[in-house]
Short mmCIF file of C-alpha atoms in Angstrom, two decimals:
data_model
loop_
_atom_site.label_atom_id
_atom_site.label_comp_id
_atom_site.label_asym_id
_atom_site.label_seq_id
_atom_site.Cartn_x
_atom_site.Cartn_y
_atom_site.Cartn_z
CA MET V 758 -9.10 11.13 16.13
CA ILE V 759 -11.22 9.04 13.72
CA ARG V 760 -14.73 10.49 13.11
CA ASN V 761 -17.72 8.33 13.16
CA ARG V 762 -19.03 7.64 9.90
CA PRO V 763 -22.36 6.82 8.49
CA SER V 764 -23.30 3.08 7.37
CA LEU V 765 -21.71 1.79 4.19
CA PRO V 766 -23.95 1.63 1.10
CA ALA V 767 -25.93 -1.48 1.14
CA LEU V 768 -24.12 -2.90 -1.63
CA PHE V 769 -20.77 -3.13 -0.11
CA VAL V 770 -22.40 -4.50 3.12
CA ALA V 771 -24.21 -7.12 0.99
CA GLY V 772 -21.00 -8.16 -0.43
CA LEU V 773 -19.39 -8.96 2.83
CA MET V 774 -22.54 -10.84 3.74
CA SER V 775 -21.96 -12.71 0.55
CA VAL V 776 -18.67 -13.98 1.52
CA ALA V 777 -19.47 -15.07 4.98
CA GLY V 778 -20.06 -18.60 4.19
CA CYS V 779 -17.02 -18.97 2.12
CA ALA V 780 -13.81 -20.64 3.41
CA SER V 781 -11.47 -17.98 4.48
CA PRO V 782 -8.40 -17.94 6.55
CA THR V 783 -8.66 -16.91 10.21
CA ILE V 784 -6.48 -13.98 10.85
CA ASP V 785 -5.96 -12.19 14.19
CA ALA V 786 -5.96 -8.58 13.58
CA SER V 787 -4.11 -8.08 16.83
CA ALA V 788 -1.29 -10.59 16.08
CA GLY V 789 2.13 -9.69 14.62
CA PRO V 790 2.78 -9.24 10.91
CA GLN V 791 1.99 -12.50 8.84
CA ALA V 792 4.51 -11.92 6.10
CA THR V 793 8.02 -12.93 6.66
CA THR V 794 10.20 -10.34 7.85
CA ALA V 795 12.69 -9.64 5.11
CA ARG V 796 16.11 -8.43 5.84
CA PRO V 797 17.37 -5.33 4.28
CA VAL V 798 20.10 -5.52 1.41
CA PRO V 799 23.54 -4.32 2.23
CA VAL V 800 24.82 -1.80 -0.38
CA ALA V 801 28.53 -1.48 -0.79
CA LEU V 802 29.96 1.62 0.38
CA ASP V 803 30.94 2.78 -3.15
CA GLU V 804 27.68 2.30 -4.33
CA GLU V 805 24.79 4.82 -4.38
CA PRO V 806 21.29 3.28 -4.07
CA GLU V 807 19.11 4.14 -6.97
CA PRO V 808 15.27 4.77 -7.37
CA PHE V 809 13.57 2.09 -9.37
CA THR V 810 10.14 1.03 -10.74
CA VAL V 811 8.29 -2.19 -10.40
CA VAL V 812 5.48 -2.75 -13.07
CA VAL V 813 2.98 -4.88 -11.52
CA PRO V 814 1.81 -7.83 -13.54
CA GLY V 815 -1.62 -8.12 -14.69
CA SER V 816 -2.31 -4.29 -14.34
CA ASN V 817 -2.04 -3.10 -17.67
CA GLY V 818 1.12 -1.16 -17.02
CA ALA V 819 0.51 0.16 -13.61
CA SER V 820 3.80 0.54 -11.39
CA ILE V 821 5.18 1.29 -8.17
CA GLU V 822 8.09 3.74 -7.91
CA PHE V 823 10.53 3.23 -5.00
CA LEU V 824 12.93 5.57 -3.59
CA PRO V 825 16.11 4.78 -1.39
CA LEU V 826 15.41 5.81 2.09
CA PRO V 827 18.30 7.50 3.82
CA PRO V 828 19.48 5.47 6.72
CA ALA V 829 19.04 6.33 10.31
CA LYS V 830 22.85 6.25 10.80
CA PRO V 831 25.81 5.57 8.53
CA GLY V 832 26.27 1.83 7.67
CA ASP V 833 22.55 0.81 8.07
CA ALA V 834 21.47 -1.44 5.37
CA THR V 835 19.39 0.06 2.42
CA VAL V 836 15.61 -0.02 2.23
CA TRP V 837 13.45 1.59 -0.53
CA LEU V 838 9.98 3.18 0.18
CA ALA V 839 7.31 3.53 -2.25
CA ARG V 840 7.00 7.15 -3.41
CA THR V 841 3.23 7.08 -3.13
CA GLU V 842 0.50 5.11 -1.39
CA LEU V 843 -0.49 2.03 -3.08
CA THR V 844 -3.19 2.42 -5.62
CA TRP V 845 -6.11 0.38 -6.85
CA ASP V 846 -4.19 0.16 -10.08
CA CYS V 847 -1.55 -1.97 -8.61
CA TYR V 848 -3.73 -3.56 -5.92
CA GLY V 849 -6.49 -4.63 -8.41
CA PRO V 850 -4.59 -7.52 -10.06
CA TRP V 851 -4.24 -9.41 -6.94
CA LEU V 852 -7.73 -8.62 -5.63
CA PHE V 853 -9.47 -9.42 -8.90
CA ARG V 854 -6.76 -12.18 -10.06
CA PHE V 855 -5.93 -10.31 -13.27
CA ASP V 856 -2.65 -12.10 -13.27
CA VAL V 857 -4.32 -15.58 -13.51
CA PRO V 858 -6.02 -16.78 -16.97
CA GLU V 859 -9.89 -16.14 -16.33
CA GLU V 860 -10.66 -19.93 -16.46
CA ARG V 861 -8.38 -20.49 -13.49
CA ARG V 862 -9.36 -17.68 -11.20
CA PRO V 863 -12.21 -19.56 -9.32
CA GLN V 864 -9.56 -21.98 -8.41
CA VAL V 865 -6.99 -19.43 -6.82
CA ASP V 866 -6.49 -20.20 -3.27
CA VAL V 867 -8.88 -18.17 -1.03
CA ALA V 868 -6.14 -18.29 1.82
CA SER V 869 -3.78 -16.07 -0.31
CA ARG V 870 -6.27 -13.55 -1.85
CA PRO V 871 -9.04 -11.37 -0.79
CA THR V 872 -12.64 -12.31 -1.01
CA LYS V 873 -14.23 -9.34 -2.99
CA PRO V 874 -17.44 -7.61 -2.08
CA TYR V 875 -20.05 -6.88 -4.34
CA GLY V 876 -20.26 -3.22 -5.08
CA ALA V 877 -17.55 -0.79 -5.58
CA VAL V 878 -14.37 -1.63 -3.55
CA ASP V 879 -13.41 1.94 -3.83
CA ARG V 880 -16.76 3.02 -2.15
CA GLY V 881 -17.38 5.51 -4.90
CA PHE V 882 -14.29 7.64 -4.25
CA GLY V 883 -12.30 6.74 -7.47
CA TYR V 884 -10.23 3.83 -8.79
CA GLU V 885 -7.51 4.88 -11.23
CA GLY V 886 -4.76 6.40 -9.31
CA HIS V 887 -6.56 6.61 -6.05
CA PRO V 888 -5.19 4.94 -2.86
CA VAL V 889 -6.40 1.39 -2.09
CA ILE V 890 -8.50 1.60 1.16
CA GLY V 891 -10.34 -0.79 3.50
CA MET V 892 -7.93 -3.57 3.96
CA THR V 893 -7.20 -5.15 7.36
CA ALA V 894 -3.60 -5.11 8.49
CA PRO V 895 -3.03 -8.80 8.34
CA ALA V 896 -4.58 -8.64 4.60
CA ALA V 897 -2.01 -5.83 3.75
CA THR V 898 0.74 -8.34 4.50
CA LYS V 899 -0.36 -10.53 2.09
CA TYR V 900 -0.23 -8.24 -1.04
CA PRO V 901 3.81 -7.80 -0.76
CA VAL V 902 4.12 -11.57 -0.54
CA TRP V 903 2.30 -11.98 -3.93
CA LEU V 904 4.12 -9.12 -5.43
CA ALA V 905 7.46 -10.64 -4.77
CA GLU V 906 6.09 -13.94 -6.30
CA VAL V 907 5.05 -12.55 -9.55
CA ALA V 908 7.41 -9.42 -9.94
CA GLY V 909 10.50 -10.52 -7.90
CA GLY V 910 12.32 -8.70 -5.15
CA GLU V 911 11.14 -8.55 -1.46
CA TYR V 912 8.55 -6.30 0.07
CA ARG V 913 6.71 -5.70 3.36
CA LEU V 914 4.88 -2.89 5.34
CA PRO V 915 7.16 -0.15 6.66
CA THR V 916 8.20 -0.29 10.40
CA GLU V 917 7.08 2.76 12.36
CA ALA V 918 10.77 4.06 12.49
CA GLU V 919 11.06 3.79 8.73
CA TRP V 920 7.72 5.69 8.28
CA GLU V 921 8.72 8.39 10.62
CA ARG V 922 12.01 8.95 9.09
CA ALA V 923 10.24 9.24 5.77
CA CYS V 924 7.52 11.58 6.97
CA LEU V 925 10.10 13.82 8.86
CA ALA V 926 12.39 13.95 5.76
CA GLY V 927 15.19 15.40 7.70
CA GLY V 928 13.32 18.37 8.91
CA ASP V 929 9.84 19.78 9.57
CA PRO V 930 7.27 18.36 7.34
CA LEU V 931 4.74 21.17 8.11
CA ALA V 932 7.05 23.81 7.30
CA ALA V 933 5.41 24.77 4.07
CA GLY V 934 2.05 24.16 5.61
CA LEU V 935 -0.12 21.11 6.10
CA GLN V 936 -2.46 21.92 3.39
CA SER V 937 0.20 22.02 0.84
CA VAL V 938 1.12 18.23 1.41
CA ALA V 939 -1.96 16.72 2.90
CA TRP V 940 -5.65 15.88 2.32
CA THR V 941 -7.49 16.12 5.61
CA PHE V 942 -11.17 16.52 6.62
CA ASP V 943 -10.71 20.33 6.18
CA ASP V 944 -10.45 20.20 2.44
CA ALA V 945 -10.93 16.67 1.18
CA LEU V 946 -14.67 16.59 0.87
CA ASP V 947 -14.90 13.39 2.80
CA ARG V 948 -13.08 11.26 0.29
CA THR V 949 -9.69 10.15 -1.03
CA HIS V 950 -7.93 11.89 -3.77
CA PRO V 951 -5.51 10.67 -6.45
CA VAL V 952 -2.13 10.04 -5.07
CA ALA V 953 0.70 12.67 -5.73
CA SER V 954 -2.15 15.43 -6.13
CA LYS V 955 -0.34 17.67 -3.62
CA ALA V 956 3.31 18.53 -3.17
CA PRO V 957 5.74 15.97 -2.21
CA ASN V 958 7.99 16.27 0.96
CA ALA V 959 11.67 17.01 0.99
CA TRP V 960 12.62 13.55 0.17
CA GLY V 961 10.17 12.99 -2.72
CA PHE V 962 7.44 11.21 -0.94
CA TYR V 963 3.99 12.07 -1.38
CA ASP V 964 0.90 12.01 1.06
CA MET V 965 3.05 10.89 4.03
CA LEU V 966 0.20 12.78 5.83
CA GLY V 967 -3.27 12.73 5.05
CA ASN V 968 -5.21 11.20 2.16
CA VAL V 969 -5.29 7.65 3.74
CA GLY V 970 -3.66 6.44 6.90
CA GLU V 971 -0.93 3.91 6.26
CA TRP V 972 -0.65 0.60 8.02
CA CYS V 973 2.89 0.13 9.71
CA THR V 974 4.47 -2.60 11.77
CA THR V 975 5.32 -1.81 15.50
CA ALA V 976 8.35 -2.85 17.47
CA GLU V 977 5.99 -4.99 19.39
CA GLY V 978 4.97 -6.81 16.24
CA GLY V 979 1.76 -5.44 15.95
CA PHE V 980 -0.04 -2.88 13.62
CA VAL V 981 -0.67 1.03 13.72
CA LEU V 982 -2.04 3.33 11.27
CA ARG V 983 0.18 6.30 10.64
CA GLY V 984 -0.23 9.66 8.87
CA GLY V 985 -3.90 10.38 9.46
CA SER V 986 -6.34 10.71 6.44
CA PHE V 987 -9.17 12.61 4.93
CA ASN V 988 -11.24 11.56 7.71
CA ASP V 989 -9.17 13.52 10.48
CA PHE V 990 -9.25 17.19 10.94
CA ALA V 991 -6.15 19.23 10.10
CA SER V 992 -5.56 19.98 13.72
CA GLU V 993 -5.06 16.12 14.52
CA VAL V 994 -2.97 15.23 11.41
CA ALA V 995 0.64 15.21 12.55
CA PRO V 996 3.77 12.99 12.13
CA GLY V 997 3.24 11.53 15.75
CA LEU V 998 -0.44 10.54 15.08
CA ARG V 999 -0.98 6.87 15.74
CA GLN V 1000 -4.15 5.25 15.41
CA PHE V 1001 -5.09 1.44 16.38
CA GLN V 1002 -7.91 -0.37 15.10
CA THR V 1003 -10.97 -0.32 17.30
CA PRO V 1004 -14.32 -2.39 16.71
CA ALA V 1005 -15.83 0.82 15.01
CA TRP V 1006 -13.68 0.21 11.98
CA ASN V 1007 -15.79 -3.05 11.05
CA ARG V 1008 -19.03 -2.03 12.92
CA THR V 1009 -21.26 -2.54 10.11
CA ASP V 1010 -19.92 -5.98 8.85
CA PRO V 1011 -22.60 -8.48 9.65
CA GLN V 1012 -20.07 -11.52 9.65
CA GLN V 1013 -19.42 -13.38 12.75
CA PRO V 1014 -16.48 -13.67 12.90
CA LYS V 1015 -15.85 -10.27 10.93
CA SER V 1016 -14.17 -10.26 7.72
CA THR V 1017 -10.52 -11.13 7.78
CA TRP V 1018 -9.95 -8.89 4.65
CA TRP V 1019 -11.89 -5.95 4.84
CA LEU V 1020 -12.80 -3.17 7.41
CA SER V 1021 -16.47 -2.20 6.55
CA ASP V 1022 -16.12 0.96 8.06
CA GLY V 1023 -12.42 2.01 7.44
CA PRO V 1024 -12.36 3.69 4.03
CA PHE V 1025 -9.63 5.83 5.59
CA VAL V 1026 -7.12 2.98 5.91
CA GLY V 1027 -4.47 2.44 3.18
CA MET V 1028 -0.88 1.18 2.80
CA ARG V 1029 2.54 1.99 1.32
CA LEU V 1030 5.23 -0.65 0.61
CA VAL V 1031 8.93 -0.98 1.59
CA CYS V 1032 11.24 -2.87 -0.69
CA VAL V 1033 14.27 -4.62 0.98
CA LYS V 1034 15.49 -6.49 -2.08
CA PRO V 1035 14.91 -4.98 -5.53
CA PRO V 1036 13.97 -7.42 -8.38
CA PRO V 1037 16.59 -8.47 -10.83
CA PRO V 1038 16.98 -6.03 -13.68
CA ALA V 1039 14.86 -7.10 -16.92
CA PRO V 1040 16.94 -9.13 -19.31
CA ALA V 1041 18.26 -7.34 -22.36
CA ASP V 1042 16.06 -7.40 -25.55
CA ASP V 1043 17.89 -9.86 -27.85
CA THR V 1044 15.15 -9.33 -30.55
CA ALA V 1045 16.28 -6.14 -31.78
CA PRO V 1046 18.00 -6.22 -35.08
CA SER V 1047 22.05 -5.94 -35.03
CA PRO V 1048 23.63 -2.63 -36.58
CA ARG V 1049 24.72 -2.90 -40.18
CA THR V 1050 28.37 -3.23 -40.92
CA ASP V 1051 30.35 -2.42 -43.88
CA GLU V 1052 30.92 -6.13 -44.35
CA GLN V 1053 27.15 -6.65 -44.83
CA THR V 1054 25.67 -7.13 -48.09
CA PRO V 1055 23.07 -4.52 -49.00
#
């Protein structure tokens, strides 16, 4: 259950009002994913898929670590799931256009990047290491498209089936106790916490339950929030919890129509990425000096 929350700080709402007159894409939140569905990459039978890390351009070194997700059945194509929920450190370059020279930022296409509200986008919860929050589901599909363009590879939101498989991790994710793996309303003090600050599950994934709910795509082509959040009571947070967007999630947004990028009353909404095609390996460093040989003159 999503608890009713008080109105957002005036600065955040004012920011939403400030972009009401800006040109922005019309995105139907009830429609299917906006990003092109990418096909998983087949892995040869004699190859063992490996974890890898993607450094986000414009982020001052922030990165996303991906772990191979064990397949549902032998022979299924490999996908990789982010070890943690997406953080502001990795989302900020897209939002604030840090990957673009400053003089060109005003010209960046508003159809492909969020309009940012005035005030703190993190709602005062914390930025570095904290999960990104408050994006609409269609907006969440835009980020992986950008990441593919600037970092290589192919990314998307997880399907419900992929998310459930990662959450269950081959067993009972609550065996060690919910409080050891999840931030819920019972102990989170009504705010997000840095990702990976509780124990991982058996497959190494953090915060599959609690902290923030995570957008997934449904079999019908829509969106659903999975995993529960700091806004849900511990008694409600479970692998089977499914939450669909309601008008209450952007109740205080004064725009008509409502913002296509932000949920004014959804600070419990977050995301995690799937990679279906890893980026190519970085080229070898040819600038390093070659080793000396006996034939070389001192």
